[in-house]
Short mmCIF file of C-alpha atoms in Angstrom, two decimals:
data_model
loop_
_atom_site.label_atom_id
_atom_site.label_comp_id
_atom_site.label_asym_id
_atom_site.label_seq_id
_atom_site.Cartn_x
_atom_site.Cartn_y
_atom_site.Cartn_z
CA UNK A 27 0.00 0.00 0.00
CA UNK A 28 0.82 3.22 -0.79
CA UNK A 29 1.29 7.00 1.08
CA UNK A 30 -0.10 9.49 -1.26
CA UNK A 31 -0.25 13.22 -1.36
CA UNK A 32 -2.58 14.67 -3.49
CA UNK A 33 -2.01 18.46 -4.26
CA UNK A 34 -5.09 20.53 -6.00
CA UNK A 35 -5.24 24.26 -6.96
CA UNK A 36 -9.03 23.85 -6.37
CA UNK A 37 -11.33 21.44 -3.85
CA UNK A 38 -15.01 21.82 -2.57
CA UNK A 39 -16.34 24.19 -2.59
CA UNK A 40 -14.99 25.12 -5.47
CA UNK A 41 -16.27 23.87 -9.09
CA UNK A 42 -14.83 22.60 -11.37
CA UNK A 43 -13.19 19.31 -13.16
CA UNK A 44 -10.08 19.09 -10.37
CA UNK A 45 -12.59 19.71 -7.44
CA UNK A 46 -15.11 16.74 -8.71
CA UNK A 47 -11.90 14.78 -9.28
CA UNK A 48 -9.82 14.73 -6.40
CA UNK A 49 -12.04 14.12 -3.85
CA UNK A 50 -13.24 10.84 -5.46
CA UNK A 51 -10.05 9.41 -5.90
CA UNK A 52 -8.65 10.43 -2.63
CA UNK A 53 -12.05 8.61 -1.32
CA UNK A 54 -11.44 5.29 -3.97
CA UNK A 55 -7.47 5.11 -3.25
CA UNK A 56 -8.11 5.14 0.70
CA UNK A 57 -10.84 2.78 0.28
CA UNK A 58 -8.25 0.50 -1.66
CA UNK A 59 -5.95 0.72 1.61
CA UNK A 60 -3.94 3.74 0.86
CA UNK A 61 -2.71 6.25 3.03
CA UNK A 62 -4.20 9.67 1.89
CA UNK A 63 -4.14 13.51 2.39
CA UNK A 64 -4.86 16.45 0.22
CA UNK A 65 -3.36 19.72 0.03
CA UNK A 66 -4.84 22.61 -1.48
CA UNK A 67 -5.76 25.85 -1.58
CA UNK A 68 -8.95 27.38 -0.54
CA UNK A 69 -11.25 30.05 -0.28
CA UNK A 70 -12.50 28.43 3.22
CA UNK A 71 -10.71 26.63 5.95
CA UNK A 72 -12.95 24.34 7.04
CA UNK A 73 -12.72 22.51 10.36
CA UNK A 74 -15.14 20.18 9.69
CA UNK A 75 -13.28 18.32 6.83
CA UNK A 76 -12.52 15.11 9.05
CA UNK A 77 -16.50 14.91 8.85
CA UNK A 78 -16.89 14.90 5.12
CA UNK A 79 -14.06 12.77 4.12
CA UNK A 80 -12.12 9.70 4.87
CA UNK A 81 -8.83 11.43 4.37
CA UNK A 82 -7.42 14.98 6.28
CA UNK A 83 -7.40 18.11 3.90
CA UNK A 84 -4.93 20.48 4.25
CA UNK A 85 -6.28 24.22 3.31
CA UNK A 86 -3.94 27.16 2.41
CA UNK A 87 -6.00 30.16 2.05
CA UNK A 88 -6.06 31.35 -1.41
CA UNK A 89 -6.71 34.66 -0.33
CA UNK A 90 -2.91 35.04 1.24
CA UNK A 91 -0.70 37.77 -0.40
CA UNK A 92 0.77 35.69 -3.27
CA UNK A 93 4.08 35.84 -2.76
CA UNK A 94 3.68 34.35 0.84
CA UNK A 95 0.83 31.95 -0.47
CA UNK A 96 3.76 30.59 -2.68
CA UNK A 97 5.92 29.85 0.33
CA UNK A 98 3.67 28.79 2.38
CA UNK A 99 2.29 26.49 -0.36
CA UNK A 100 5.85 24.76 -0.55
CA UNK A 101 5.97 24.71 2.87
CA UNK A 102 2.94 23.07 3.38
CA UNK A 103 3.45 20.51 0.51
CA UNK A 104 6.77 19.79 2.19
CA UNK A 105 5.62 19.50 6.15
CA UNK A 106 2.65 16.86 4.93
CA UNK A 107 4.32 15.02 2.21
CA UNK A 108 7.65 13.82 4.22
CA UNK A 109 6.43 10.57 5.24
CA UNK A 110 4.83 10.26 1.60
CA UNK A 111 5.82 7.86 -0.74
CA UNK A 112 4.78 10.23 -3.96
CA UNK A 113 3.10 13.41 -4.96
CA UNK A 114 -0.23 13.23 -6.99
CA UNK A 115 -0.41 16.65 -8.24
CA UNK A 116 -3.60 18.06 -9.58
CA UNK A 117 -2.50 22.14 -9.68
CA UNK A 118 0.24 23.92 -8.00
CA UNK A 119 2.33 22.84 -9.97
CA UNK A 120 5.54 24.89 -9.68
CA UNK A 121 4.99 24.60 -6.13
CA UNK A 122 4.66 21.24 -5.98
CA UNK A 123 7.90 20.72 -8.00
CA UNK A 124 10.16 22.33 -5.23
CA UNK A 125 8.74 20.96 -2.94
CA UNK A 126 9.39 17.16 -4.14
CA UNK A 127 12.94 18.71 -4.96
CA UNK A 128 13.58 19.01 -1.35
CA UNK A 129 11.60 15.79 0.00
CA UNK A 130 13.87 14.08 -3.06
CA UNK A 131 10.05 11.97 -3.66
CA UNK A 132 8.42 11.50 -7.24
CA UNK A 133 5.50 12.92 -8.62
CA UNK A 134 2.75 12.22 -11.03
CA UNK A 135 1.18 14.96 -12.76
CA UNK A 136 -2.23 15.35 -14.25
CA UNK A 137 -2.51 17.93 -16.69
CA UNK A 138 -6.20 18.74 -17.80
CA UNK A 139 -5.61 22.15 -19.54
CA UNK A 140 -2.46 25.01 -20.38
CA UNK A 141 -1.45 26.73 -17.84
CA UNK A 142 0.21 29.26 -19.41
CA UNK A 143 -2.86 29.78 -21.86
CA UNK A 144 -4.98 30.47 -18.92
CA UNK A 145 -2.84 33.17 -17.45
CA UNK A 146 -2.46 35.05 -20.70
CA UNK A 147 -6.08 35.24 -21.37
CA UNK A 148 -7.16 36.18 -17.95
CA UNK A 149 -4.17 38.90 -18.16
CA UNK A 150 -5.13 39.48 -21.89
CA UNK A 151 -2.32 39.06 -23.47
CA UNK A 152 -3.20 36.71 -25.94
CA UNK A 153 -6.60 36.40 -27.29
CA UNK A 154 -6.54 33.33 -29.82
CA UNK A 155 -7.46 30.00 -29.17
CA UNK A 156 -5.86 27.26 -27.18
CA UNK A 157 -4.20 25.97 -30.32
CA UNK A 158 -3.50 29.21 -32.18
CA UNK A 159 -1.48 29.59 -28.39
CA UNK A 160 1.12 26.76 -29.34
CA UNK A 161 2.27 28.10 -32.55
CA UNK A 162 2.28 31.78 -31.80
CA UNK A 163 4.98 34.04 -31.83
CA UNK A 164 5.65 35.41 -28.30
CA UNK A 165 7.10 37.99 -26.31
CA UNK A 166 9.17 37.20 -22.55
CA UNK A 167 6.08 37.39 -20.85
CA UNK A 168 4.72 34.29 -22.73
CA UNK A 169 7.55 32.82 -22.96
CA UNK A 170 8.24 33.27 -19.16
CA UNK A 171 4.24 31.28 -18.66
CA UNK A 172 5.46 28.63 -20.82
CA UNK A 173 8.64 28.22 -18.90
CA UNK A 174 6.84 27.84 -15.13
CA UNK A 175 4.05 25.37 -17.12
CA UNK A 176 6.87 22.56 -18.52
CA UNK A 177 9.79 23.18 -16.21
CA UNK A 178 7.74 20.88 -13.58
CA UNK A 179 6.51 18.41 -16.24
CA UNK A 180 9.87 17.94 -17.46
CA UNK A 181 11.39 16.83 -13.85
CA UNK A 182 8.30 14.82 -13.21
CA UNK A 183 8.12 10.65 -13.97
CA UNK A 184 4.61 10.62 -15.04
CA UNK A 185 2.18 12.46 -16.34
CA UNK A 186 -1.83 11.38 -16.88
CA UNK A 187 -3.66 13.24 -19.63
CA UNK A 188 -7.80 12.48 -19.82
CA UNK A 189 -8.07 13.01 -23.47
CA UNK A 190 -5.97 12.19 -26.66
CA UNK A 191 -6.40 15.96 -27.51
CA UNK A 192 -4.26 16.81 -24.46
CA UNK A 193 -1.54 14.20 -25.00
CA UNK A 194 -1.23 15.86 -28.36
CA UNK A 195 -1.04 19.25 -26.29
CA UNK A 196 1.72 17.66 -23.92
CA UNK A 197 3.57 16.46 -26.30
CA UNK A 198 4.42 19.68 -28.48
CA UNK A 199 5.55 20.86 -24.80
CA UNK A 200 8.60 19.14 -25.75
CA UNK A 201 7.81 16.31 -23.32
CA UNK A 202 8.42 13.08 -24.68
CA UNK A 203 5.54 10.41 -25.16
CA UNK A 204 6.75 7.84 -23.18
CA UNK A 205 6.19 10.06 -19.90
CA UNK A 206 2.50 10.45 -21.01
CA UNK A 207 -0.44 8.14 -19.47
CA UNK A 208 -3.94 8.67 -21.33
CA UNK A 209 -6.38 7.96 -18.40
CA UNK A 210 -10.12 8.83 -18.95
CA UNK A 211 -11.84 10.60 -15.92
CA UNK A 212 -14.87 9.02 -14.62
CA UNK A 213 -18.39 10.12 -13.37
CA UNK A 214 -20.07 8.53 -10.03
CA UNK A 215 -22.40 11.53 -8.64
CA UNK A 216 -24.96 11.13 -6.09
CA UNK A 217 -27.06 13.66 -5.02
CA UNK A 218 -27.17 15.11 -1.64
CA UNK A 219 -30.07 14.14 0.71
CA UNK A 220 -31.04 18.01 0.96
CA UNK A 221 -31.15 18.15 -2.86
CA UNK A 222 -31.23 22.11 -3.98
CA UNK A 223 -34.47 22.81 -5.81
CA UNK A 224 -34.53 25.23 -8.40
CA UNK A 225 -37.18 28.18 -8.03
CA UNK A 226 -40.32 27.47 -9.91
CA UNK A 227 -40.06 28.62 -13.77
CA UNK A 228 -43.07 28.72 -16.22
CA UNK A 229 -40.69 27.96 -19.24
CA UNK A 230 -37.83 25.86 -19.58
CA UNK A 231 -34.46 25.73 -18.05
CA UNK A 232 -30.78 25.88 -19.54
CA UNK A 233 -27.88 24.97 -17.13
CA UNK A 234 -24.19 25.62 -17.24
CA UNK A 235 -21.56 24.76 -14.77
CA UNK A 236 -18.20 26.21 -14.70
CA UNK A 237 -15.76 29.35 -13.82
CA UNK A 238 -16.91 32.30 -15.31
CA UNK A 239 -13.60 32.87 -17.37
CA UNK A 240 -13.41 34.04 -21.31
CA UNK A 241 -13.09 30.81 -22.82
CA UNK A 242 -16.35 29.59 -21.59
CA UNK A 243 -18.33 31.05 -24.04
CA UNK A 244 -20.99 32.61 -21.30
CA UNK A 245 -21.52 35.96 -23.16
CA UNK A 246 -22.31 34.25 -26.17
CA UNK A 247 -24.75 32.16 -23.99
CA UNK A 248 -26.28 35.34 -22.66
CA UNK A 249 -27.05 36.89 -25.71
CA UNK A 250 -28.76 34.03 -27.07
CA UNK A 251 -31.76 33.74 -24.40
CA UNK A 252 -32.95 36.90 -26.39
CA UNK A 253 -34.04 34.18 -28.91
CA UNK A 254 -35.83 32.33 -25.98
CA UNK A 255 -38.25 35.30 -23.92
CA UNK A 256 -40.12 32.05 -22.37
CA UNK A 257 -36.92 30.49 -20.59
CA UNK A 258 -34.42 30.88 -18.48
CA UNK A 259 -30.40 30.38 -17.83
CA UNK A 260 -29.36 29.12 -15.05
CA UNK A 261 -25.43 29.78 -14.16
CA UNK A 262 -23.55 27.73 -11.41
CA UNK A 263 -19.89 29.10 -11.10
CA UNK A 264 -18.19 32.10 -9.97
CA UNK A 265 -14.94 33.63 -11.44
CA UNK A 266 -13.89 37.18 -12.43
CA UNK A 267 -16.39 37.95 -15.77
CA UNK A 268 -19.08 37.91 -13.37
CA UNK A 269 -19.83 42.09 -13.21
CA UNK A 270 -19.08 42.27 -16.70
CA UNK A 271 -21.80 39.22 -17.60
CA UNK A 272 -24.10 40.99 -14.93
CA UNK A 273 -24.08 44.36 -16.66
CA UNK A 274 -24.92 42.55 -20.35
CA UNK A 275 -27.89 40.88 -18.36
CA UNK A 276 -28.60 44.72 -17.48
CA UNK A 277 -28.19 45.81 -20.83
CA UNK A 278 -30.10 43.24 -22.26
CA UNK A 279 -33.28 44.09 -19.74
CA UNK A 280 -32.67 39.94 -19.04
CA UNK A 281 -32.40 40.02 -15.08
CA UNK A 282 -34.98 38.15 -14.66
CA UNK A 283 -34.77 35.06 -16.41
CA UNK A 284 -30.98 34.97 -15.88
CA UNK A 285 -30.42 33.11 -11.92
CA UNK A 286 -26.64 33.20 -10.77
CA UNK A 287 -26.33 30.14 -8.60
CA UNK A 288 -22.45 30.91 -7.35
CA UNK A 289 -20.54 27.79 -6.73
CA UNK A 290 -22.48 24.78 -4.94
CA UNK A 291 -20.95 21.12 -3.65
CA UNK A 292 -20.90 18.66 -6.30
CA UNK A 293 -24.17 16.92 -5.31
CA UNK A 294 -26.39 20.34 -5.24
CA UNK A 295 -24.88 20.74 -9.02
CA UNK A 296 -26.13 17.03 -10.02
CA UNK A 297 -29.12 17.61 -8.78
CA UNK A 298 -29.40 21.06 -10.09
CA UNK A 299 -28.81 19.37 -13.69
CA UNK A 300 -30.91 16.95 -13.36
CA UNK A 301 -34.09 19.93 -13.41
CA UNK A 302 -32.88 21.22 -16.49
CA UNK A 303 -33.95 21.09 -19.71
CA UNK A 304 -30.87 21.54 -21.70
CA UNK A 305 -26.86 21.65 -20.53
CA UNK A 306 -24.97 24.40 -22.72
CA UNK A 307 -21.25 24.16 -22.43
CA UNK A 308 -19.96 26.61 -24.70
CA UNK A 309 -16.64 26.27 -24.50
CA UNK A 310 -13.53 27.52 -26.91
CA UNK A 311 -11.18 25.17 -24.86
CA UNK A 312 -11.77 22.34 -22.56
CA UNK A 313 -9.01 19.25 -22.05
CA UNK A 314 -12.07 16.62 -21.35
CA UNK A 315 -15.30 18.07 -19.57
CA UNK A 316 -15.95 16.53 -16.62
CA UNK A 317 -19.11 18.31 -15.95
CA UNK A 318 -20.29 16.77 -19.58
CA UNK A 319 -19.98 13.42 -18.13
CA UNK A 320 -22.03 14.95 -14.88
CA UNK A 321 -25.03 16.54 -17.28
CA UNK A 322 -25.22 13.30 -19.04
CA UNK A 323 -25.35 11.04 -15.92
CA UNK A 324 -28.44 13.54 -14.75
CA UNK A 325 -30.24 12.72 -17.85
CA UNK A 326 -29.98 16.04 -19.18
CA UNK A 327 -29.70 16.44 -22.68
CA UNK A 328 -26.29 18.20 -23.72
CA UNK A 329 -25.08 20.89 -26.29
CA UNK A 330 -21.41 21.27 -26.33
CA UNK A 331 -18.80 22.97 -28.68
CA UNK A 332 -15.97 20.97 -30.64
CA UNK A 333 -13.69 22.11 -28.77
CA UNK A 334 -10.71 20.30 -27.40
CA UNK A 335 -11.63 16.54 -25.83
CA UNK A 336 -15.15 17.35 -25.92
CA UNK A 337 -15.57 15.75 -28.87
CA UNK A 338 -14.28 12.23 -27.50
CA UNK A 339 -17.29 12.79 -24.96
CA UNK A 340 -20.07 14.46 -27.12
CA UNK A 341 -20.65 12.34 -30.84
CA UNK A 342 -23.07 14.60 -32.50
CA UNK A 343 -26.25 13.79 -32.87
CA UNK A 344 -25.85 10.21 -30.81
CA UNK A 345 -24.63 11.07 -27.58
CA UNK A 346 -25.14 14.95 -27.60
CA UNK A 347 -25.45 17.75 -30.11
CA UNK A 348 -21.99 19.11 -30.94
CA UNK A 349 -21.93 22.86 -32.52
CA UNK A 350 -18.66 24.66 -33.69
CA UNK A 351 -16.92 27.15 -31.57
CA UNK A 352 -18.05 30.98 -31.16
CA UNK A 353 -20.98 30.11 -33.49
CA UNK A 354 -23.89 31.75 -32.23
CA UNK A 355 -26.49 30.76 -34.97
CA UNK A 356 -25.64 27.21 -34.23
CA UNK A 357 -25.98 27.31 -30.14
CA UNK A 358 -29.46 28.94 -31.19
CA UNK A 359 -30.41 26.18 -33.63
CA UNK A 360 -29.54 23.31 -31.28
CA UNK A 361 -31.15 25.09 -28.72
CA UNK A 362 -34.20 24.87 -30.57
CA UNK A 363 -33.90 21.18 -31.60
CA UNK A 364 -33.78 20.08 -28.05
CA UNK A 365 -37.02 22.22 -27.17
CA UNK A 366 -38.82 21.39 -30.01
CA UNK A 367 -37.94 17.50 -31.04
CA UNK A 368 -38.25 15.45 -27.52
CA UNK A 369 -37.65 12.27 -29.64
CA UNK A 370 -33.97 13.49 -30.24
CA UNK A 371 -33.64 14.41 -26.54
CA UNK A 372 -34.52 11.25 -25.44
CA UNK A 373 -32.35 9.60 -28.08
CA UNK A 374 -29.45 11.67 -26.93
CA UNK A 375 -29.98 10.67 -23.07
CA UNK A 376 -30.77 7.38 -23.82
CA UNK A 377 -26.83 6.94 -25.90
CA UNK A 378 -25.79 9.38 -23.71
CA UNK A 379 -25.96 7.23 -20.39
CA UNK A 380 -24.59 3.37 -22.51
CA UNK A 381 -21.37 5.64 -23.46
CA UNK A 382 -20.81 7.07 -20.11
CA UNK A 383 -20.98 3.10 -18.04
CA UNK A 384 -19.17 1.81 -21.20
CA UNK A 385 -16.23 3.92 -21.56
CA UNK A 386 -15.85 6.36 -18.31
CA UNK A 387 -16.34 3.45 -15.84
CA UNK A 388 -14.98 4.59 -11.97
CA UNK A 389 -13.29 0.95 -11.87
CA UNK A 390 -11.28 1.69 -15.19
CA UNK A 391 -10.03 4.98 -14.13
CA UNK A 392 -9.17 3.70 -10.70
CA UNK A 393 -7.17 0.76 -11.94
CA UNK A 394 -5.28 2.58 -14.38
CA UNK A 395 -4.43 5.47 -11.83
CA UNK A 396 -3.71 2.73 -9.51
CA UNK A 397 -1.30 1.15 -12.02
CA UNK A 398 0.39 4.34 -12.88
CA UNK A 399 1.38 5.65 -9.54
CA UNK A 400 1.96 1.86 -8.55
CA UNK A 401 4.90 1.93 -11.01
CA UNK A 402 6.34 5.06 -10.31
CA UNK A 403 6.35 4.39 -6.58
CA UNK A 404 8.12 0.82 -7.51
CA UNK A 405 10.79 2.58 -9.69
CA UNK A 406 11.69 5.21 -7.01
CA UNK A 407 12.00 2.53 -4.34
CA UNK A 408 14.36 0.61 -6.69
CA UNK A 409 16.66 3.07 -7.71
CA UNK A 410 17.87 3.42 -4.18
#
């Protein structure tokens, strides 16, 4: 058996594919026998985690003046892992880097997105696409991003993708292929026994889940419930476009049929999807979409752009409706299909929930995650 420490930029409350993820497989590996505990940064420092979980959680406040949240992050990741026999690093990366550097312990990374991409859109200095990102020309500062992203990935034994699109991604990094373990993530939601009802709406619902960041597509989404006066959007997620999508709602005299939901646990969001009509993710980037794989365990019908692994989730027209990305016409027109031909939405449910307990099976992704860190921890121990 092994002593793991997981380290995650995000955890619950926060939403999000990492925050689904790593309590589930904290929960799975110490079910399996491991030893477990989670560091990670947070918005809250809850005492009452030894209540919620089977594992401690370790909070640094993300709210710390950075350059001390940095230290103490390394700190941290350094006082909790020394009896550890590996790192499992979901976020924090750079941290979590000099940190194993000192403890002299290996790491496995999962990567489920750029990095440096992020930061220069949320900074805006880039505005293309993921892609157009990896073949631009670029100044220090971008240069500088790319730098902090691979330096960790480069010193690290493994690294777990969840999509093919990714390991494509990872791979024009400079990192070689062998280092590279495709693992698909998993969906096993239940919802909470104090389920969150939605308000009562005459019309129908459309849900989205996620950080309200530029790539997600949400002004787009916005603008489109002009087309729909009966219905409503329904928004789950905080992040730092939320003033700016507020005054559009303003703007668009929308307010009321428009209900900011802020983050929620995991089990409040299931059962929040599960009322909707329609999911919308309208993404220009995603690595592979866990909350896709949440929507279509909820039943919900889903509309999702081609963007990134989504499209080795969503098959148009079998297992969702896939539309192309920043195409407003097209979010409108699928919109409509779902509303107006129930036979597809049931058809799309109905393939929807086969695909999911064929392919993203919780056993599968625990074995294989197993396996991985298994073999790193077996290498490390045999080197010295």
């Amino acid at each position: 058996m092994m002593k793991i420490c997981i380290i995650s930029g995000i955890f619950p409350p926060d939403i999000g594919g990492p925050a689904s993820y790593v309590p589930r497989i904290a929960t799975n590996l110490v079910e399996q026998g491991h030893s477990v505990n989670v560091v990670c940064l947070s918005d809250i420092l809850n005492d009452n985690d030894g209540d919620q979980y089977l594992f401690p959680v370790i909070r640094i406040s993300r709210q710390l003046f950075k350059p001390w949240r940095f230290l103490k992050t390394i700190i941290t990741i350094w006082k909790f892992a020394k009896n550890a026999d590996l790192l499992y690093v979901n976020g924090l990366n750079f941290e979590s880097m000099l940190a194993a550097s000192i403890l002299n312990i290996p790491t496995v990374y999962k990567i489920v997105g750029d990095y440096a991409w992020e930061r220069s859109q949320l900074w805006n200095h880039f505005n293309g696409t993921l892609d157009e990102y990896q073949v631009a020309h670029k100044g220090l500062l971008l240069k500088f991003l790319d730098w902090i992203r691979t330096l960790p990935l480069k010193k690290t034994t493994k690294i777990i993708v969840p999509s093919l699109y990714l390991q494509r991604i990872v791979e024009g990094w400079g990192i070689s292929s062998d280092k590279i373990v495709l693992v698909y993530n998993a969906v096993e939601v239940q919802e909470a026994q104090s389920a969150i009802a939605l308000p009562p709406f005459p019309g129908k619902t459309i849900i989205t889940v996620g950080r309200l960041v530029p790539w997600k597509g949400l002004e787009a989404m916005i603008k489109t419930m002009q087309y729909f006066p009966q219905d409503r959007l329904v928004v789950i997620g905080n992040g730092p476009l939320k003033s700016n999508l507020e005054e559009l709602i303003q703007k668009l005299r929308i307010g009321d049929r428009v209900l900011f939901m802020g983050s929620l646990p995991q089990k409040q969001v299931f059962s929040c999807l599960k009322q909707a009509d329609v999911f919308i993710l309208n993404s220009s980037y995603e690595g592979l979409p866990h909350v896709v794989l949440e929507a279509m365990t909820a039943g919900t019908p889903v509309i999702a752009t081609n963007a990134g692994g989504t499209q080795e989730v969503v098959e148009d027209c079998k297992t969702g409706l896939l539309i192309p990305v920043g195409d407003e016409l097209a979010l409108k027109s699928a919109i409509e299909k779902i509303f107006n031909q129930s036979d597809l939405a049931q058809v799309l449910v109905s393939n929807a929930n086969e695909y999911i307990q064929s392919r993203f099976s919780n056993f599968n992704m625990l074995e294989q995650l197993e396996n991985v860190l298994s073999q790193v921890n077996f290498l490390a121990k045999s080197s010295f």
